[in-house]
Amino acid sequence: MRPDIAVVVALRQDDRLPLVRQYKHGVQDITLELPAGMIRSGENPEEGARRELREETGWVAPSLTCIGSFYDDSTRNTNRVHCLVSRDAYRAGAQQLDPHEAAGGLEVLEVSIQELPGLLATGAVRTQSSVAAAYLALAWLAKAPHRE
């Protein structure tokens, strides 16, 4: 059984968010994704999301809202992908990459939330969990009350 996954849409006050670019051996290509990773045993989705965000990007998310979850691959796996959004994220320091991530050359790119639909439409972001989480987050943000 595969562990659940947390995917984070971490918005700063200026509506910019981090994406990660890295080489993925399975597809033998460089992907552009939302920060994400496996939820460890004993963690809840929020804890896993905070840890992965900090490790991959150096960002922190004081508050997170789980806006939904979906099956990773319901034909072969039982795990879920949890989509979390932060509207008060910020960069707190350097990445804290594990050796596997460091070997893939994980690079952080900051984009505005307004750029995200175009990145999805052109296929620049094409990893299943990131695409689903991004569309879910965009719909949720469109309905969510605006920040003060």
mmCIF file of C-alpha atoms in Angstrom:
data_model
loop_
_atom_site.group_PDB
_atom_site.id
_atom_site.type_symbol
_atom_site.label_atom_id
_atom_site.label_comp_id
_atom_site.label_asym_id
_atom_site.label_seq_id
_atom_site.Cartn_x
_atom_site.Cartn_y
_atom_site.Cartn_z
ATOM 1 C CA MET A 1 0.000 0.000 0.000
ATOM 2 C CA ARG A 2 1.303 3.441 -0.949
ATOM 3 C CA PRO A 3 1.147 6.298 1.555
ATOM 4 C CA ASP A 4 -1.163 9.263 1.073
ATOM 5 C CA ILE A 5 0.215 12.378 -0.613
ATOM 6 C CA ALA A 6 -0.086 16.055 0.343
ATOM 7 C CA VAL A 7 -0.037 18.709 -2.404
ATOM 8 C CA VAL A 8 0.292 22.348 -1.371
ATOM 9 C CA VAL A 9 -0.869 25.552 -3.017
ATOM 10 C CA ALA A 10 1.053 27.977 -0.799
ATOM 11 C CA LEU A 11 0.089 31.571 -1.534
ATOM 12 C CA ARG A 12 2.035 34.511 -0.212
ATOM 13 C CA GLN A 13 0.257 37.786 0.629
ATOM 14 C CA ASP A 14 1.085 39.035 -2.897
ATOM 15 C CA ASP A 15 -0.596 35.933 -4.430
ATOM 16 C CA ARG A 16 2.662 34.341 -5.567
ATOM 17 C CA LEU A 17 3.296 30.655 -4.975
ATOM 18 C CA PRO A 18 6.193 28.250 -5.315
ATOM 19 C CA LEU A 19 6.403 25.561 -7.961
ATOM 20 C CA VAL A 20 9.180 22.997 -8.087
ATOM 21 C CA ARG A 21 11.066 21.895 -11.163
ATOM 22 C CA GLN A 22 13.008 18.650 -11.001
ATOM 23 C CA TYR A 23 14.085 15.625 -12.952
ATOM 24 C CA LYS A 24 11.816 12.599 -12.420
ATOM 25 C CA HIS A 25 13.409 9.275 -13.241
ATOM 26 C CA GLY A 26 10.109 7.479 -13.908
ATOM 27 C CA VAL A 27 9.229 9.702 -16.865
ATOM 28 C CA GLN A 28 12.871 10.591 -17.614
ATOM 29 C CA ASP A 29 11.930 14.234 -17.887
ATOM 30 C CA ILE A 30 11.967 17.471 -15.953
ATOM 31 C CA THR A 31 8.592 18.241 -14.406
ATOM 32 C CA LEU A 32 7.035 21.414 -13.037
ATOM 33 C CA GLU A 33 4.802 20.708 -10.049
ATOM 34 C CA LEU A 34 3.249 22.051 -6.915
ATOM 35 C CA PRO A 35 5.207 21.173 -3.776
ATOM 36 C CA ALA A 36 4.093 17.701 -2.724
ATOM 37 C CA GLY A 37 5.146 14.502 -1.085
ATOM 38 C CA MET A 38 4.261 11.438 0.905
ATOM 39 C CA ILE A 39 2.594 11.803 4.275
ATOM 40 C CA ARG A 40 4.663 9.918 6.819
ATOM 41 C CA SER A 41 3.249 7.407 9.279
ATOM 42 C CA GLY A 42 1.774 9.316 12.217
ATOM 43 C CA GLU A 43 1.383 12.586 10.268
ATOM 44 C CA ASN A 44 -1.927 14.112 9.260
ATOM 45 C CA PRO A 45 -2.216 15.812 5.842
ATOM 46 C CA GLU A 46 -1.508 19.272 7.285
ATOM 47 C CA GLU A 47 1.682 18.107 9.016
ATOM 48 C CA GLY A 48 2.874 16.320 5.893
ATOM 49 C CA ALA A 49 2.084 19.350 3.736
ATOM 50 C CA ARG A 50 3.983 21.718 6.042
ATOM 51 C CA ARG A 51 7.011 19.413 6.146
ATOM 52 C CA GLU A 52 7.117 18.862 2.378
ATOM 53 C CA LEU A 53 6.657 22.575 1.659
ATOM 54 C CA ARG A 54 9.532 23.489 3.985
ATOM 55 C CA GLU A 55 11.825 20.730 2.673
ATOM 56 C CA GLU A 56 11.237 21.375 -1.024
ATOM 57 C CA THR A 57 10.938 25.167 -1.078
ATOM 58 C CA GLY A 58 12.089 26.711 2.206
ATOM 59 C CA TRP A 59 8.581 28.165 2.574
ATOM 60 C CA VAL A 60 6.318 27.800 5.600
ATOM 61 C CA ALA A 61 2.527 27.871 5.816
ATOM 62 C CA PRO A 62 1.211 28.970 9.227
ATOM 63 C CA SER A 63 -2.354 28.085 8.283
ATOM 64 C CA LEU A 64 -3.518 25.409 5.875
ATOM 65 C CA THR A 65 -6.966 24.459 4.679
ATOM 66 C CA CYS A 66 -7.591 21.002 3.277
ATOM 67 C CA ILE A 67 -9.913 21.712 0.358
ATOM 68 C CA GLY A 68 -10.374 18.158 -0.854
ATOM 69 C CA SER A 69 -8.813 14.834 -1.619
ATOM 70 C CA PHE A 70 -8.916 12.344 -4.464
ATOM 71 C CA TYR A 71 -7.580 8.895 -5.255
ATOM 72 C CA ASP A 72 -4.096 8.729 -6.709
ATOM 73 C CA ASP A 73 -4.786 5.776 -9.041
ATOM 74 C CA SER A 74 -7.944 3.920 -8.036
ATOM 75 C CA THR A 75 -7.181 0.980 -10.339
ATOM 76 C CA ARG A 76 -3.885 0.085 -8.679
ATOM 77 C CA ASN A 77 -3.619 1.985 -5.396
ATOM 78 C CA THR A 78 -5.683 2.846 -2.339
ATOM 79 C CA ASN A 79 -3.888 6.037 -1.361
ATOM 80 C CA ARG A 80 -5.348 9.518 -1.489
ATOM 81 C CA VAL A 81 -3.946 12.850 -2.578
ATOM 82 C CA HIS A 82 -4.866 15.671 -0.194
ATOM 83 C CA CYS A 83 -4.965 19.207 -1.574
ATOM 84 C CA LEU A 84 -4.131 21.957 0.905
ATOM 85 C CA VAL A 85 -4.128 25.723 0.465
ATOM 86 C CA SER A 86 -2.353 28.380 2.491
ATOM 87 C CA ARG A 87 -3.013 32.077 2.028
ATOM 88 C CA ASP A 88 -0.339 33.250 4.472
ATOM 89 C CA ALA A 89 2.742 31.365 3.298
ATOM 90 C CA TYR A 90 6.186 32.892 3.130
ATOM 91 C CA ARG A 91 9.768 31.946 2.408
ATOM 92 C CA ALA A 92 11.554 31.277 5.690
ATOM 93 C CA GLY A 93 14.939 30.029 4.530
ATOM 94 C CA ALA A 94 16.751 27.535 2.366
ATOM 95 C CA GLN A 95 15.419 24.239 1.078
ATOM 96 C CA GLN A 96 15.977 21.165 3.245
ATOM 97 C CA LEU A 97 16.249 18.545 0.509
ATOM 98 C CA ASP A 98 16.747 14.858 1.135
ATOM 99 C CA PRO A 99 19.487 13.186 -0.963
ATOM 100 C CA HIS A 100 16.970 11.903 -3.558
ATOM 101 C CA GLU A 101 15.510 15.378 -4.093
ATOM 102 C CA ALA A 102 18.946 16.996 -4.196
ATOM 103 C CA ALA A 103 20.066 14.502 -6.847
ATOM 104 C CA GLY A 104 17.124 15.547 -9.043
ATOM 105 C CA GLY A 105 18.196 19.179 -8.915
ATOM 106 C CA LEU A 106 14.998 20.492 -7.352
ATOM 107 C CA GLU A 107 14.606 24.166 -8.311
ATOM 108 C CA VAL A 108 11.980 26.533 -6.876
ATOM 109 C CA LEU A 109 10.143 28.923 -9.183
ATOM 110 C CA GLU A 110 7.780 31.592 -7.912
ATOM 111 C CA VAL A 111 4.747 32.375 -10.071
ATOM 112 C CA SER A 112 1.614 34.415 -9.552
ATOM 113 C CA ILE A 113 -1.686 32.645 -9.051
ATOM 114 C CA GLN A 114 -2.858 34.433 -12.222
ATOM 115 C CA GLU A 115 -0.167 32.557 -14.204
ATOM 116 C CA LEU A 116 -1.267 29.128 -12.982
ATOM 117 C CA PRO A 117 -4.197 28.596 -15.427
ATOM 118 C CA GLY A 118 -1.882 29.281 -18.369
ATOM 119 C CA LEU A 119 0.729 26.846 -17.061
ATOM 120 C CA LEU A 120 -1.989 24.210 -16.789
ATOM 121 C CA ALA A 121 -3.491 24.966 -20.212
ATOM 122 C CA THR A 122 -0.133 24.756 -22.003
ATOM 123 C CA GLY A 123 0.881 21.548 -20.240
ATOM 124 C CA ALA A 124 3.827 23.176 -18.464
ATOM 125 C CA VAL A 125 2.338 21.673 -15.291
ATOM 126 C CA ARG A 126 1.310 18.157 -16.278
ATOM 127 C CA THR A 127 1.770 15.866 -13.293
ATOM 128 C CA GLN A 128 -1.637 14.402 -12.457
ATOM 129 C CA SER A 129 -1.711 15.323 -8.761
ATOM 130 C CA SER A 130 -0.509 18.881 -9.404
ATOM 131 C CA VAL A 131 -2.999 19.430 -12.216
ATOM 132 C CA ALA A 132 -5.930 18.154 -10.149
ATOM 133 C CA ALA A 133 -4.862 20.053 -7.017
ATOM 134 C CA ALA A 134 -4.277 23.272 -8.974
ATOM 135 C CA TYR A 135 -7.728 23.201 -10.590
ATOM 136 C CA LEU A 136 -9.336 22.341 -7.258
ATOM 137 C CA ALA A 137 -7.484 25.219 -5.570
ATOM 138 C CA LEU A 138 -8.353 27.709 -8.312
ATOM 139 C CA ALA A 139 -12.046 26.841 -7.988
ATOM 140 C CA TRP A 140 -11.882 27.047 -4.186
ATOM 141 C CA LEU A 141 -10.036 30.381 -4.244
ATOM 142 C CA ALA A 142 -12.589 31.846 -6.663
ATOM 143 C CA LYS A 143 -15.325 31.144 -4.097
ATOM 144 C CA ALA A 144 -13.327 31.851 -0.921
ATOM 145 C CA PRO A 145 -13.711 35.194 0.843
ATOM 146 C CA HIS A 146 -11.046 37.683 -0.144
ATOM 147 C CA ARG A 147 -8.253 38.563 2.224
ATOM 148 C CA GLU A 148 -8.359 41.801 4.124
#
